[in-house]
XYZ file of C-alpha atoms in Angstrom:
668
model
C 112.109 71.332 79.530
C 114.143 68.055 79.390
C 117.816 68.072 79.007
C 119.450 67.181 75.615
C 120.350 63.258 75.391
C 122.036 63.451 71.956
C 118.872 62.744 69.949
C 117.195 66.268 70.289
C 117.182 68.950 68.807
C 120.029 70.737 70.004
C 122.175 67.229 69.368
C 123.943 69.027 66.001
C 125.668 72.114 67.723
C 127.880 71.944 70.987
C 126.364 73.166 73.913
C 127.950 76.050 76.201
C 127.608 75.737 80.362
C 124.911 78.678 79.751
C 122.473 77.127 77.585
C 122.826 73.754 79.012
C 121.732 75.148 82.614
C 118.867 76.280 80.777
C 117.970 72.732 79.545
C 118.457 71.243 82.680
C 116.554 73.661 84.581
C 112.662 73.385 85.397
C 110.708 75.922 84.720
C 109.540 78.264 87.324
C 106.932 80.877 87.605
C 108.359 84.564 87.002
C 104.989 86.821 87.110
C 101.467 86.238 86.948
C 98.708 88.407 85.247
C 95.110 88.885 85.586
C 92.978 89.192 82.960
C 89.783 90.287 84.020
C 86.045 91.804 82.314
C 85.629 95.142 82.483
C 84.213 95.153 86.218
C 87.289 93.526 87.730
C 86.549 89.950 87.979
C 88.625 87.580 87.379
C 88.124 85.303 83.904
C 91.882 83.773 83.648
C 95.763 84.393 83.989
C 98.526 83.960 81.933
C 101.477 82.720 83.595
C 104.952 83.701 82.325
C 107.822 80.677 83.320
C 111.532 80.746 83.303
C 112.631 79.620 80.256
C 110.549 82.037 79.130
C 107.298 80.229 77.940
C 103.261 80.935 78.681
C 100.772 79.266 79.862
C 96.767 79.814 80.748
C 94.643 78.935 83.594
C 91.117 79.731 85.058
C 89.693 79.598 88.333
C 87.850 76.364 88.920
C 85.212 78.104 91.409
C 86.895 75.914 94.220
C 90.641 77.929 95.059
C 91.934 75.892 92.556
C 92.719 76.217 88.796
C 91.813 74.414 85.385
C 94.941 74.807 83.166
C 93.114 75.883 79.766
C 90.674 78.525 78.939
C 87.764 76.232 77.486
C 84.838 78.025 77.660
C 86.341 81.525 78.189
C 86.410 84.240 76.020
C 89.596 86.170 75.390
C 90.106 89.902 76.808
C 92.329 92.484 76.386
C 95.005 92.975 79.657
C 93.556 95.894 81.993
C 90.118 96.186 80.009
C 88.809 98.296 83.132
C 91.503 100.609 83.123
C 91.190 100.631 79.327
C 87.579 101.724 79.513
C 87.825 104.644 82.070
C 90.923 105.840 79.526
C 88.275 106.081 76.925
C 85.458 107.621 78.992
C 88.188 110.571 79.498
C 89.280 110.882 76.348
C 92.996 109.708 77.069
C 95.109 108.084 74.395
C 96.044 104.045 74.945
C 99.125 102.362 74.053
C 99.175 98.974 72.663
C 102.160 96.158 73.261
C 102.750 93.389 72.458
C 103.284 91.548 76.335
C 102.458 92.648 79.538
C 105.943 93.021 80.980
C 105.386 95.945 78.458
C 102.345 97.143 79.997
C 103.415 97.419 83.077
C 106.665 99.436 81.697
C 104.083 101.883 80.254
C 102.244 101.863 83.175
C 105.217 102.612 85.556
C 105.904 105.588 82.549
C 102.430 107.388 83.488
C 100.252 105.897 80.166
C 97.481 103.816 79.932
C 98.386 100.770 78.270
C 97.060 97.456 77.124
C 97.294 94.173 75.255
C 95.989 91.014 73.754
C 98.844 89.124 75.237
C 100.418 87.508 72.013
C 100.059 87.981 68.717
C 97.842 84.815 68.357
C 95.883 86.092 70.394
C 94.727 89.274 68.867
C 90.870 89.526 67.607
C 89.473 91.817 65.089
C 86.605 92.514 67.054
C 89.089 93.893 69.950
C 89.248 96.766 67.891
C 85.757 98.219 68.426
C 87.067 98.820 71.841
C 89.266 101.339 70.648
C 86.676 103.086 68.837
C 86.961 106.639 68.834
C 90.300 106.709 70.764
C 93.467 107.891 69.777
C 96.156 104.608 69.993
C 99.460 104.156 69.869
C 101.104 100.965 68.847
C 104.228 99.535 70.124
C 105.841 96.597 68.794
C 109.044 94.869 69.213
C 111.964 94.999 67.381
C 111.541 91.654 64.896
C 109.262 90.689 62.410
C 106.964 88.700 63.996
C 106.060 91.966 66.118
C 105.799 94.446 63.368
C 103.581 91.973 61.976
C 101.184 91.583 64.815
C 100.888 95.673 65.372
C 100.359 95.931 61.194
C 97.687 93.501 61.663
C 96.164 95.162 64.861
C 97.078 99.192 62.917
C 94.819 97.303 59.976
C 92.013 96.268 61.693
C 91.860 99.952 63.939
C 92.175 102.143 60.386
C 88.200 103.549 60.338
C 87.746 102.556 64.091
C 90.017 104.219 66.205
C 90.052 108.078 65.983
C 93.700 108.401 65.651
C 96.388 105.449 64.834
C 100.242 106.184 65.497
C 103.347 103.623 65.566
C 106.171 104.749 68.108
C 109.346 105.066 67.091
C 112.166 103.793 69.509
C 115.681 104.443 68.034
C 118.599 102.389 68.698
C 116.509 99.317 69.368
C 118.925 95.972 68.808
C 116.802 92.719 67.108
C 113.741 91.463 68.850
C 114.119 94.407 71.400
C 110.906 96.099 73.153
C 110.088 99.161 75.398
C 111.726 97.366 78.592
C 115.118 96.544 76.934
C 115.051 100.429 75.519
C 114.725 101.879 78.850
C 117.587 99.948 80.454
C 119.695 102.042 78.764
C 117.385 105.780 78.296
C 115.645 107.628 81.127
C 112.025 108.680 81.240
C 112.673 111.737 80.430
C 114.404 110.731 77.174
C 111.373 108.971 76.564
C 109.067 111.678 77.057
C 111.651 114.082 74.770
C 111.312 111.779 72.241
C 107.458 111.404 72.264
C 107.266 115.363 72.116
C 109.424 115.199 69.273
C 109.690 113.167 66.205
C 108.963 109.700 68.315
C 105.465 108.620 66.834
C 104.512 108.475 63.503
C 100.457 108.672 62.463
C 99.384 105.972 60.526
C 96.633 106.901 58.033
C 96.282 103.538 55.465
C 97.988 100.436 54.361
C 100.813 102.213 52.246
C 101.730 103.734 56.037
C 101.496 100.539 57.546
C 103.925 99.123 54.854
C 106.264 102.216 55.628
C 106.455 102.632 58.767
C 105.463 99.366 60.527
C 106.244 96.577 58.629
C 109.057 98.118 57.363
C 112.697 98.968 59.662
C 111.605 100.545 62.316
C 114.792 101.517 63.826
C 115.174 103.721 60.287
C 112.101 105.374 60.499
C 112.786 108.090 63.072
C 113.240 111.898 61.092
C 111.992 110.503 57.713
C 109.999 112.767 55.590
C 106.463 111.133 57.596
C 105.318 114.065 59.429
C 105.029 113.136 63.187
C 101.747 113.141 64.429
C 100.084 116.120 65.239
C 96.387 115.713 65.945
C 97.183 113.212 68.912
C 96.431 114.035 72.511
C 99.273 114.078 74.921
C 99.880 110.755 76.006
C 99.789 111.863 79.830
C 98.624 114.954 81.429
C 99.085 116.413 85.018
C 96.654 113.910 86.169
C 96.978 110.318 85.534
C 95.194 107.517 86.827
C 98.009 105.079 87.156
C 99.338 104.822 90.542
C 102.270 102.619 89.773
C 104.082 105.693 88.769
C 107.721 104.868 89.593
C 109.235 108.209 87.737
C 108.943 112.090 88.781
C 106.386 112.303 86.266
C 107.543 115.547 85.430
C 107.707 117.061 89.013
C 110.584 119.794 88.594
C 110.044 122.204 91.032
C 112.188 121.406 94.951
C 110.199 118.769 96.634
C 109.209 119.616 99.713
C 108.480 116.177 102.085
C 106.355 118.778 104.786
C 104.066 120.336 101.819
C 103.160 117.121 100.155
C 101.907 115.258 103.833
C 100.018 118.756 104.368
C 98.371 118.430 100.710
C 97.480 114.936 101.371
C 96.315 115.908 104.762
C 93.898 118.196 102.647
C 92.296 115.654 100.221
C 91.723 113.307 102.553
C 90.020 116.109 104.885
C 88.014 117.329 102.569
C 86.418 113.584 101.846
C 86.401 112.151 105.538
C 85.262 113.274 109.180
C 88.038 111.493 110.746
C 87.235 110.833 114.434
C 90.631 113.083 115.412
C 93.416 115.194 114.063
C 96.009 112.272 114.970
C 93.877 109.957 113.116
C 94.313 112.003 110.126
C 97.876 112.263 110.722
C 98.112 108.734 110.911
C 96.216 107.951 107.828
C 98.648 110.467 105.504
C 101.671 108.808 107.062
C 100.461 105.636 106.611
C 99.430 106.188 103.247
C 102.738 107.499 102.035
C 104.471 104.698 103.806
C 103.021 102.068 100.894
C 105.243 103.638 98.323
C 108.262 102.823 99.992
C 107.242 99.905 102.252
C 109.611 97.793 100.969
C 112.695 99.590 102.249
C 110.979 98.674 106.282
C 111.285 95.683 107.736
C 107.870 96.011 108.900
C 104.693 97.288 107.526
C 102.033 98.048 109.752
C 98.421 97.521 108.781
C 96.354 99.912 109.228
C 92.216 99.338 110.457
C 89.812 101.753 110.234
C 87.168 100.384 112.948
C 83.501 101.287 113.993
C 81.054 100.493 116.113
C 78.240 100.895 113.434
C 77.460 101.120 109.363
C 77.878 104.468 108.121
C 81.085 105.766 109.962
C 82.956 107.350 107.009
C 85.063 104.003 106.590
C 84.600 102.992 102.914
C 84.857 106.462 101.896
C 88.022 106.291 103.835
C 88.933 103.372 101.719
C 88.181 105.066 97.990
C 90.267 108.284 99.248
C 93.459 105.662 99.984
C 92.689 103.601 96.746
C 93.160 107.232 94.834
C 96.726 108.044 96.385
C 98.723 104.885 98.025
C 100.751 102.667 95.433
C 99.261 100.179 93.807
C 96.153 100.031 95.502
C 93.891 96.650 94.999
C 90.738 96.418 96.471
C 90.078 92.635 96.637
C 86.282 91.337 97.005
C 85.693 88.080 97.949
C 89.129 87.136 97.055
C 90.677 83.723 97.635
C 93.540 83.671 100.149
C 95.856 81.819 97.002
C 94.881 84.225 94.844
C 95.588 87.126 97.396
C 99.661 85.951 98.356
C 99.858 85.159 94.570
C 98.984 88.873 93.726
C 101.342 90.104 96.482
C 104.287 88.029 94.929
C 103.427 89.511 91.787
C 102.709 92.935 92.489
C 103.713 93.596 95.830
C 100.780 96.291 96.076
C 98.601 97.749 98.552
C 95.623 95.359 99.433
C 92.337 96.985 100.502
C 90.047 94.714 102.328
C 86.485 96.167 103.599
C 84.484 94.427 105.299
C 86.618 92.171 106.951
C 85.024 91.493 109.993
C 82.902 89.142 107.769
C 86.118 87.187 107.210
C 86.754 86.159 110.595
C 83.025 85.161 112.002
C 82.299 82.119 112.521
C 80.781 81.243 109.477
C 84.233 81.642 107.961
C 85.620 78.127 108.654
C 89.164 77.659 108.128
C 89.800 80.539 105.424
C 89.959 82.974 108.413
C 92.895 81.237 109.654
C 94.855 81.172 106.441
C 93.915 84.896 105.791
C 94.840 85.588 109.377
C 98.251 83.580 108.924
C 99.065 86.279 106.101
C 97.768 89.496 107.630
C 100.053 88.458 110.495
C 103.089 86.942 108.498
C 103.177 89.494 105.909
C 103.739 92.139 107.774
C 107.698 91.773 108.151
C 109.905 91.383 105.231
C 110.971 88.235 104.427
C 107.732 86.150 105.295
C 106.529 83.690 102.575
C 103.992 81.122 101.816
C 104.897 77.692 100.602
C 102.838 75.682 97.915
C 102.931 72.982 95.600
C 103.449 73.855 92.259
C 102.688 72.347 89.126
C 102.713 68.255 88.385
C 105.908 67.737 89.953
C 104.620 69.061 92.849
C 108.043 71.341 93.292
C 107.525 73.619 96.536
C 107.307 77.298 95.473
C 107.816 80.217 98.139
C 105.434 83.194 97.824
C 106.209 86.888 99.294
C 103.514 87.969 101.657
C 105.377 91.296 102.732
C 102.780 93.984 101.663
C 100.729 96.825 103.120
C 97.367 96.220 103.835
C 94.838 98.653 105.031
C 90.915 96.979 106.279
C 87.649 98.235 107.600
C 85.180 96.869 109.716
C 82.433 96.834 112.454
C 84.383 95.700 115.959
C 87.568 94.682 116.783
C 89.628 91.644 114.749
C 91.873 88.901 116.196
C 94.450 90.364 118.290
C 97.304 89.141 116.627
C 96.007 91.480 113.761
C 95.231 94.312 116.266
C 98.239 94.189 117.630
C 99.856 95.166 114.418
C 98.007 97.717 113.460
C 97.446 101.484 113.527
C 93.895 101.141 114.741
C 91.243 104.095 113.863
C 88.417 103.838 115.761
C 85.604 105.739 113.187
C 82.550 107.408 114.106
C 79.374 108.690 112.768
C 79.774 112.278 111.610
C 77.959 115.041 113.842
C 75.921 117.726 112.488
C 78.368 120.083 112.782
C 81.393 118.250 111.037
C 81.200 118.984 107.120
C 82.710 117.284 104.121
C 82.406 117.469 100.539
C 80.167 115.161 98.325
C 82.675 112.416 97.067
C 82.831 112.138 93.082
C 85.183 110.066 91.783
C 86.072 111.569 88.758
C 86.484 114.687 90.775
C 88.637 113.018 93.510
C 90.545 111.146 90.504
C 91.566 113.960 89.252
C 92.976 115.865 92.368
C 94.682 112.739 93.775
C 96.776 112.715 90.481
C 98.997 114.895 91.218
C 99.432 114.282 94.487
C 100.480 110.738 93.489
C 103.231 112.084 91.056
C 104.528 114.440 94.049
C 104.699 110.944 96.215
C 106.377 109.549 94.151
C 109.189 112.012 93.409
C 110.016 112.820 96.929
C 109.923 109.274 98.493
C 112.088 108.366 95.423
C 114.687 110.527 97.256
C 114.339 108.593 100.636
C 117.077 105.619 99.759
C 118.200 105.532 102.833
C 115.058 105.349 104.820
C 115.170 101.383 105.812
C 118.279 102.520 107.881
C 117.138 105.506 109.754
C 116.138 104.935 113.086
C 113.933 107.593 114.692
C 113.708 108.165 118.102
C 110.672 107.287 119.706
C 108.585 108.537 122.605
C 109.336 106.958 125.954
C 107.090 103.846 126.350
C 106.622 103.215 122.363
C 108.426 99.600 122.598
C 108.310 95.997 121.317
C 105.266 95.531 118.906
C 104.110 99.168 119.076
C 107.631 100.556 117.907
C 107.590 98.169 114.925
C 104.033 99.491 114.081
C 104.873 103.068 114.313
C 109.039 103.365 113.207
C 108.490 103.571 109.558
C 105.382 106.267 109.784
C 107.551 108.754 112.266
C 110.828 107.843 110.111
C 108.504 109.146 107.121
C 107.457 112.346 109.667
C 111.054 112.836 110.245
C 112.032 113.035 106.648
C 109.692 115.411 106.015
C 110.365 117.533 108.875
C 108.333 120.945 109.738
C 105.150 120.153 111.920
C 105.317 116.512 111.263
C 108.127 114.847 113.530
C 105.633 116.525 116.567
C 102.524 115.246 114.887
C 103.189 111.768 114.044
C 104.399 111.341 117.747
C 101.633 112.600 119.114
C 99.270 110.332 117.550
C 101.281 107.398 118.000
C 100.502 108.240 121.890
C 96.990 109.171 121.107
C 96.257 106.322 119.344
C 97.830 103.517 120.969
C 96.479 104.659 124.310
C 93.306 105.016 123.018
C 93.377 101.369 121.093
C 94.144 100.180 124.600
C 91.599 101.655 126.595
C 88.687 100.340 124.040
C 89.814 96.665 123.197
C 89.033 93.876 125.755
C 92.249 92.188 126.836
C 92.536 88.414 126.861
C 90.726 86.598 129.378
C 93.849 85.264 130.807
C 95.126 88.553 131.218
C 91.810 89.760 132.801
C 91.884 87.150 135.021
C 95.295 88.301 136.386
C 93.949 91.716 136.564
C 91.135 91.248 138.949
C 92.497 88.578 140.935
C 94.875 91.552 141.726
C 92.725 93.914 142.068
C 91.059 91.660 145.168
C 94.205 91.228 146.655
C 94.913 94.782 147.040
C 91.236 96.105 147.891
C 90.958 93.566 151.172
C 94.915 93.871 151.682
C 94.671 89.882 151.978
C 97.533 87.840 151.926
C 96.178 84.542 150.792
C 92.856 82.782 149.971
C 91.016 79.849 149.855
C 89.847 78.717 146.200
C 86.181 79.279 147.420
C 86.885 82.385 148.668
C 88.679 83.967 145.803
C 86.041 82.309 143.449
C 83.681 84.376 145.392
C 85.397 87.100 145.304
C 85.289 86.644 141.229
C 81.773 86.238 140.737
C 80.955 90.111 142.623
C 82.771 91.676 140.082
C 80.327 93.074 138.155
C 81.919 94.680 135.356
C 83.279 90.835 134.679
C 82.168 87.644 133.289
C 83.172 85.841 136.165
C 78.908 85.157 137.573
C 78.229 83.968 134.370
C 81.181 82.317 132.368
C 79.569 80.576 129.020
C 75.947 79.814 131.342
C 77.592 79.378 135.160
C 80.007 80.539 137.177
C 83.839 80.131 136.969
C 84.381 77.221 139.065
C 87.551 76.065 140.619
C 88.767 73.409 137.889
C 88.126 76.401 134.963
C 89.909 78.870 137.493
C 93.021 76.357 137.829
C 92.810 75.338 133.702
C 93.270 79.153 133.363
C 95.866 79.516 136.040
C 98.294 76.566 134.574
C 99.694 78.191 131.464
C 100.818 81.228 133.791
C 103.063 78.124 136.508
C 100.220 79.302 139.099
C 98.720 76.599 140.777
C 96.652 76.187 144.045
C 98.327 74.925 147.125
C 97.947 74.234 150.936
C 97.431 77.688 153.122
C 96.243 77.934 156.628
C 93.885 79.468 157.440
C 91.387 80.491 160.491
C 89.343 77.639 159.073
C 92.070 74.985 159.298
C 94.157 73.998 156.485
C 92.585 74.381 152.707
C 93.641 74.681 149.307
C 93.956 77.873 147.989
C 96.359 80.459 147.090
C 98.993 83.527 148.105
C 100.051 86.799 146.942
C 103.280 85.653 146.189
C 102.136 82.746 143.949
C 100.980 85.697 141.171
C 103.531 88.209 142.213
C 105.854 86.724 138.783
C 102.806 86.925 136.049
C 101.322 90.256 137.385
C 105.047 91.981 136.722
C 105.668 90.045 133.589
C 101.589 90.521 131.792
C 99.988 93.165 133.229
C 102.213 95.855 132.845
C 101.290 95.420 128.807
C 98.213 94.363 129.379
C 96.233 97.049 131.573
C 94.784 100.331 129.997
C 97.341 103.377 129.769
C 100.118 101.494 131.233
C 102.365 101.120 128.439
C 102.546 104.823 127.223
C 101.671 108.118 129.265
C 99.963 110.889 127.640
C 102.415 113.291 126.008
C 101.614 116.847 124.574
C 102.318 117.936 121.127
C 105.030 120.681 122.762
C 107.013 118.046 125.036
C 107.155 115.742 122.079
C 109.240 118.113 119.887
C 111.814 117.773 122.398
C 112.695 114.375 121.897
C 113.283 114.737 118.294
C 114.524 118.154 117.365
C 112.118 119.983 114.923
C 113.586 119.622 111.275
C 112.530 121.296 108.143
C 113.952 119.041 105.486
C 114.948 115.613 104.781
C 118.641 116.691 104.780
C 118.405 118.240 108.438
C 117.495 114.393 109.591
C 120.712 112.990 110.198
C 120.174 111.175 113.497
C 121.111 107.208 113.360
C 121.371 104.162 115.483
C 123.978 101.596 114.567
C 122.602 99.065 111.813
C 121.486 95.533 113.244
C 124.289 93.067 113.136
C 122.475 91.298 110.549
C 120.617 92.891 107.915
C 117.747 91.221 105.862
C 116.571 91.219 102.732
C 112.948 90.084 100.437
C 114.649 87.051 100.231
C 115.602 86.491 103.840
C 113.519 85.116 106.518
C 114.659 87.215 109.897
C 115.834 85.429 112.645
C 113.770 85.748 115.906
C 116.345 87.034 118.493
C 113.306 88.422 121.274
C 110.712 85.492 121.646
C 109.322 87.570 124.500
C 106.508 88.941 122.618
C 105.696 85.739 120.301
C 105.316 84.162 123.893
C 102.732 85.868 125.150
C 100.963 85.773 122.005
C 100.648 82.013 122.238
C 99.518 82.163 125.672
C 96.919 85.059 124.399
C 95.853 82.456 121.270
C 95.387 79.781 123.952
C 92.792 81.810 125.946
C 91.240 82.873 123.101
C 90.542 79.415 121.663
C 89.885 78.343 125.451
C 87.131 80.898 126.317
C 85.306 80.310 122.736
């Protein structure tokens, strides 16, 4: 949009400061809407700009975009969800635009759109054959004519066609505008009384769609009586933001118990601690934006067939806006995160980090690492003018794969070591439709309960002794949720944290630098020596059977590589005196500082000590409900919002990670 220079269409009227600002401001992307086929494959996107305008683009197959739809067949928005609703006999709402579709979904309804009035095609009507359809027109001439066209095409094809009557709409307003001054309960009451009028003929279209919509409520036309309820006790929509009809007193502990039972029914988790962690992680996805960090959840196993994919399928049913991505580009991922803040599900993620993945694995690693903290962004150039746009990448992510991921990701994750189910471990057969019907009420309960936890971001739980730094960032959100739930969950959460942290450390391979420091420390302690020549130290290292120094990338570790790996720690050989005379070597004192700084963090079981469930309860008193949790710590001196990058107040962990990354690179 260009500024008015006195010769354009705005020259005949006086510009206010507001519309002058709108004319001179450059368009920015406000939202991106994915149009997919019935299998969920991306066909094209509709990009909404502010000031309001739309452009369409399609993937070019190389990670970029072509800004036209030549050769692409248009489709309906959320086609996959529409087809699922058709299979289950559920009604669907047709709205004028994608934003209104998301509004209806937030209320618990299935909705779709063709995008705009000029994109509706008569053949789209076949998608609704035998269905009950509700039309939601915008309150203007164009909007009513658009829905009138759709209604005419649907007559004789859809089983029931009805139009939604929203009282009190101003010109050009729609459902999204209406909800700014109304509630979910008011909308449900409207639907149950006189909010829907059935369309059975062209005369009805003229009277109740192209006529004045705001004057139709309560007229002589009888309300729809044979239209199934738009919602039921079960909904396929995970974007629930309202209570969804849950009226009973919410008990957080009981809700967590129900989620636990649902997951345990279909998945044989390796331990009770693992199941506890997964339950708390699933709930945290609904209020992740309240926290400063969102831990990654990694389901790892030694072999296939260990229940990882089944666990992901169950999590997809109960996590907030769960989006399983298959062979997606990093660019598409961070744009989806910016638009939706979904729960990203990545299966077989170990293949992404294989040597064949090239540079793409480093891009994904960057998003997974940075996106665990609020405020992290990815900068990209957009549009013809190459304006820099910052994409937020803070969002929950659950992954499944074989073996370990890069250390920087593992340290930000709750790691569950999945195992093959033993003959005495029995789970129920998984049927997607059955699981969906069971998880629907759970989602509604989670949405209702978590909506009461508005202050959870300012709550600081007491953590068991030894859980600090990165481990504290990972577990603090989960333990906070457990404290708010009360019952047995505060104790279960702390016990699970201790157990999983220790088990993760005990099986993980330390960075090569830490391994070398640890082995040298063992040699000094075993021999009781105070110093070694370089030659003697190498002989001792190469004699360690469970360490790689005798065959380090095809040959024994030599003096040059030893010096290279010790140099970043500030350790170098010096002239020492032995029984053989003066020679180059190392003394114990040279290693003391490095041992103190690094080995305490990396040695197995050195970080935390096992604590029984009984003793954990003494750390944080038992609570029975959300209102009983009152322990709080002072807020940080500088609060963080979604738009801010937090200041780095302590670089020690990042410093250590830099060394770890350096040694990984050297080892490879």
